[in-house]
Coordinates of C-alpha atoms in Angstrom, one line a residue:
M28 CA 0.0 0.0 0.0
R29 CA 1.3 3.5 -0.9
I30 CA 0.2 6.3 1.4
A31 CA 0.9 10.0 0.6
A32 CA 1.0 12.9 3.0
A33 CA 0.7 16.4 1.7
Q34 CA 2.6 19.4 3.0
M35 CA 0.9 22.6 1.8
R36 CA 0.4 26.2 2.6
P37 CA -3.3 27.0 2.4
E38 CA -4.5 30.5 1.4
K39 CA -6.3 32.0 4.4
G40 CA -10.0 31.5 4.1
N41 CA -9.8 31.0 0.3
I42 CA -11.6 27.7 -0.1
V43 CA -11.8 27.8 -3.9
E44 CA -8.1 28.3 -4.3
N45 CA -7.3 25.7 -1.7
L46 CA -9.5 23.1 -3.3
E47 CA -7.6 23.5 -6.6
K48 CA -4.4 23.1 -4.8
H49 CA -5.7 19.9 -3.2
K50 CA -6.7 18.6 -6.7
N51 CA -3.2 19.3 -8.1
M52 CA -1.5 17.5 -5.3
I53 CA -3.9 14.5 -5.6
A54 CA -3.1 14.4 -9.3
T55 CA 0.6 14.1 -8.4
A56 CA -0.1 11.4 -5.9
I57 CA -2.1 9.5 -8.5
S58 CA 0.7 9.7 -11.0
Y59 CA 2.9 7.9 -8.4
H60 CA 0.3 5.2 -7.8
A61 CA -0.6 6.3 -4.3
D62 CA -3.5 4.4 -2.7
A63 CA -4.3 7.2 -0.3
I64 CA -3.4 10.9 0.3
F65 CA -4.0 12.8 3.5
F66 CA -3.9 16.6 3.9
P67 CA -3.0 18.8 6.9
E68 CA -5.3 20.0 9.7
L69 CA -7.9 22.5 8.2
S70 CA -6.2 22.3 4.8
V71 CA -9.3 23.5 3.0
T72 CA -9.6 26.8 4.9
G73 CA -6.2 27.3 6.5
Y74 CA -5.7 27.0 10.2
E75 CA -7.8 30.1 11.1
P76 CA -9.7 29.5 14.4
S77 CA -11.3 33.0 14.4
L78 CA -12.8 32.3 10.9
A79 CA -13.8 28.7 11.4
K80 CA -17.4 29.4 12.4
D81 CA -18.0 31.3 9.2
L82 CA -16.2 28.8 7.0
A83 CA -17.5 25.6 8.7
T84 CA -19.5 23.2 6.5
S85 CA -20.2 19.4 6.3
E86 CA -19.1 16.3 4.4
N87 CA -22.1 16.7 2.1
D88 CA -20.9 20.1 0.8
G89 CA -21.3 20.0 -3.0
R90 CA -17.9 21.7 -3.4
F91 CA -16.3 18.4 -2.3
D92 CA -18.1 16.3 -4.9
D93 CA -15.1 16.3 -7.2
F94 CA -13.1 14.5 -4.5
Q95 CA -15.6 11.7 -4.5
S96 CA -15.4 11.5 -8.3
I97 CA -11.6 11.4 -8.2
S98 CA -11.6 8.8 -5.5
D99 CA -14.1 6.6 -7.5
K100 CA -12.3 7.0 -10.8
H101 CA -8.7 6.4 -9.5
R102 CA -9.4 4.1 -6.6
I103 CA -7.7 6.5 -4.2
T104 CA -8.6 7.4 -0.6
I105 CA -8.5 11.1 0.1
G106 CA -8.6 12.9 3.5
I107 CA -9.0 16.7 3.6
G108 CA -9.0 19.0 6.6
V109 CA -12.2 21.0 7.1
P110 CA -14.0 22.8 10.0
T111 CA -17.4 21.1 10.3
K112 CA -20.6 22.0 12.0
S113 CA -22.1 20.0 14.8
D114 CA -25.0 20.6 17.2
S115 CA -22.6 21.5 20.0
G116 CA -20.3 23.7 17.9
I117 CA -17.5 23.7 15.3
R118 CA -15.2 20.8 15.0
I119 CA -11.7 20.3 13.5
S120 CA -12.4 17.5 11.1
M121 CA -11.0 15.3 8.4
I122 CA -13.5 14.4 5.6
V123 CA -12.5 11.1 4.0
F124 CA -13.5 10.0 0.5
Q125 CA -13.1 6.3 -0.4
P126 CA -13.8 4.6 -3.7
N127 CA -17.6 4.0 -4.1
K128 CA -18.2 4.4 -0.4
P129 CA -20.2 7.0 1.6
R130 CA -18.1 9.9 2.9
Q131 CA -16.9 9.8 6.5
T132 CA -15.9 12.5 8.9
Y133 CA -13.4 12.2 11.7
S134 CA -13.3 15.0 14.3
K135 CA -10.4 15.8 16.5
Q136 CA -11.0 14.4 20.0
K137 CA -8.3 16.2 21.9
L138 CA -8.0 19.9 21.5
H139 CA -5.2 22.2 22.6
S140 CA -6.2 24.7 25.2
D141 CA -5.9 27.5 22.7
E142 CA -8.6 25.9 20.6
F143 CA -11.3 25.7 23.2
P144 CA -12.7 29.2 22.5
Y145 CA -13.4 28.2 18.9
F146 CA -13.9 24.4 18.7
V147 CA -15.6 21.5 20.4
C148 CA -14.2 17.9 20.6
G149 CA -15.2 14.9 18.5
H150 CA -16.1 11.8 20.4
E151 CA -15.3 8.8 18.3
Q152 CA -12.1 7.3 16.8
M153 CA -12.2 6.6 13.1
I154 CA -10.6 3.4 11.8
L155 CA -10.1 3.2 8.0
T156 CA -9.5 -0.2 6.4
M157 CA -7.4 -0.3 3.2
D158 CA -6.0 -3.5 1.7
N159 CA -6.8 -5.2 5.1
V160 CA -4.7 -2.6 6.9
K161 CA -6.3 -0.5 9.6
I162 CA -5.4 3.2 9.7
A163 CA -6.2 5.5 12.6
P164 CA -6.3 9.3 11.8
A165 CA -4.9 11.7 14.3
I166 CA -5.1 15.5 14.1
C167 CA -2.2 17.6 15.4
Y168 CA -2.1 17.9 19.2
E169 CA -3.9 14.7 19.9
S170 CA -1.2 12.7 18.1
L171 CA 1.2 13.8 20.9
Q172 CA -1.1 12.3 23.5
I173 CA 0.0 8.7 24.3
D174 CA -3.5 7.6 25.4
H175 CA -4.8 8.5 21.9
A176 CA -2.2 6.4 20.2
D177 CA -2.8 3.6 22.7
Y178 CA -6.5 3.6 22.1
A179 CA -6.0 3.5 18.3
S180 CA -3.7 0.5 18.8
K181 CA -6.3 -1.3 20.8
L182 CA -8.7 -0.8 18.0
G183 CA -6.3 -2.7 15.8
A184 CA -4.7 0.3 13.9
E185 CA -1.5 -0.6 12.1
V186 CA -0.9 2.9 10.6
Y187 CA -1.2 6.1 12.6
G188 CA -1.9 9.1 10.4
H189 CA -0.8 12.3 12.0
C190 CA -2.2 15.5 10.2
D191 CA -0.8 18.8 11.5
N192 CA -1.4 22.4 10.5
F193 CA 1.9 22.7 8.5
E194 CA 2.5 25.8 6.5
S195 CA 5.3 24.4 4.4
V196 CA 7.7 24.6 7.4
G197 CA 6.7 21.2 8.4
K198 CA 9.3 18.6 7.6
S199 CA 6.4 16.2 7.0
A200 CA 7.7 12.7 7.8
V201 CA 7.2 9.0 7.8
W202 CA 8.2 7.0 10.9
S203 CA 8.4 3.2 11.2
N204 CA 6.6 1.3 13.9
E205 CA 9.9 1.0 15.7
G206 CA 10.2 4.8 15.9
R207 CA 12.8 5.1 13.0
L208 CA 12.6 8.1 10.7
V209 CA 12.1 6.7 7.2
G210 CA 11.9 9.9 5.2
E211 CA 10.8 13.5 5.4
L212 CA 10.2 16.6 3.3
D213 CA 12.2 19.8 3.7
D214 CA 11.2 22.8 5.9
S215 CA 10.3 25.3 3.2
N216 CA 8.4 23.8 0.2
E217 CA 5.0 22.3 -0.5
G218 CA 5.0 18.8 -1.7
I219 CA 4.0 15.2 -0.9
I220 CA 5.8 12.3 0.6
I221 CA 4.7 8.7 -0.4
Y222 CA 5.5 5.6 1.7
D223 CA 5.2 2.1 0.3
S224 CA 4.3 -0.1 3.3
T225 CA 5.4 -3.2 1.4
T226 CA 8.8 -2.1 0.2
Q227 CA 9.4 0.6 2.8
E228 CA 10.4 2.9 -0.2
V229 CA 9.8 6.6 0.2
T230 CA 9.1 9.0 -2.7
K231 CA 9.2 12.8 -2.4
K232 CA 7.6 15.2 -4.9

């Protein structure tokens, strides 16, 4: 299985521009035969807590239909970062598109204290299954919490997908299950890093 992580600098609040950037990066991932690509925290809007209430939407937003079409056509799983609406408030979420499946939304369960004025927590861990491999998404701060990773492991997760609010300073990286750095991007450019879980090969673009 080939998993891609995107490192990008979203335009503040510019959903139209950011969606096009997503599509371009997905096209690159597809050209390198990626089975999945995951984008940073709030990649669609930029990490803008004060704007999140006005920009928040849902997984059924028609502006995201192209991602489902791309997923279906190219057999690729896509995860994008979006502020979403809930009955209790705004959540930091990842909307996931899988080939010929209903869209799913994972919402960050563990917020940093700075986020409490703007967001509410999600309450359920998502487990994605691809090629019989279980993947647990984690969004930024919560990936630093041992109990979150432990719970994902108890649910059978074999891959832990950490999505942070990188602005192309991120050194987005792949780590082995032994804690070894397998590969990383630089600290200044947008791009994608693709990890082949079978061969342990890393591709950077």
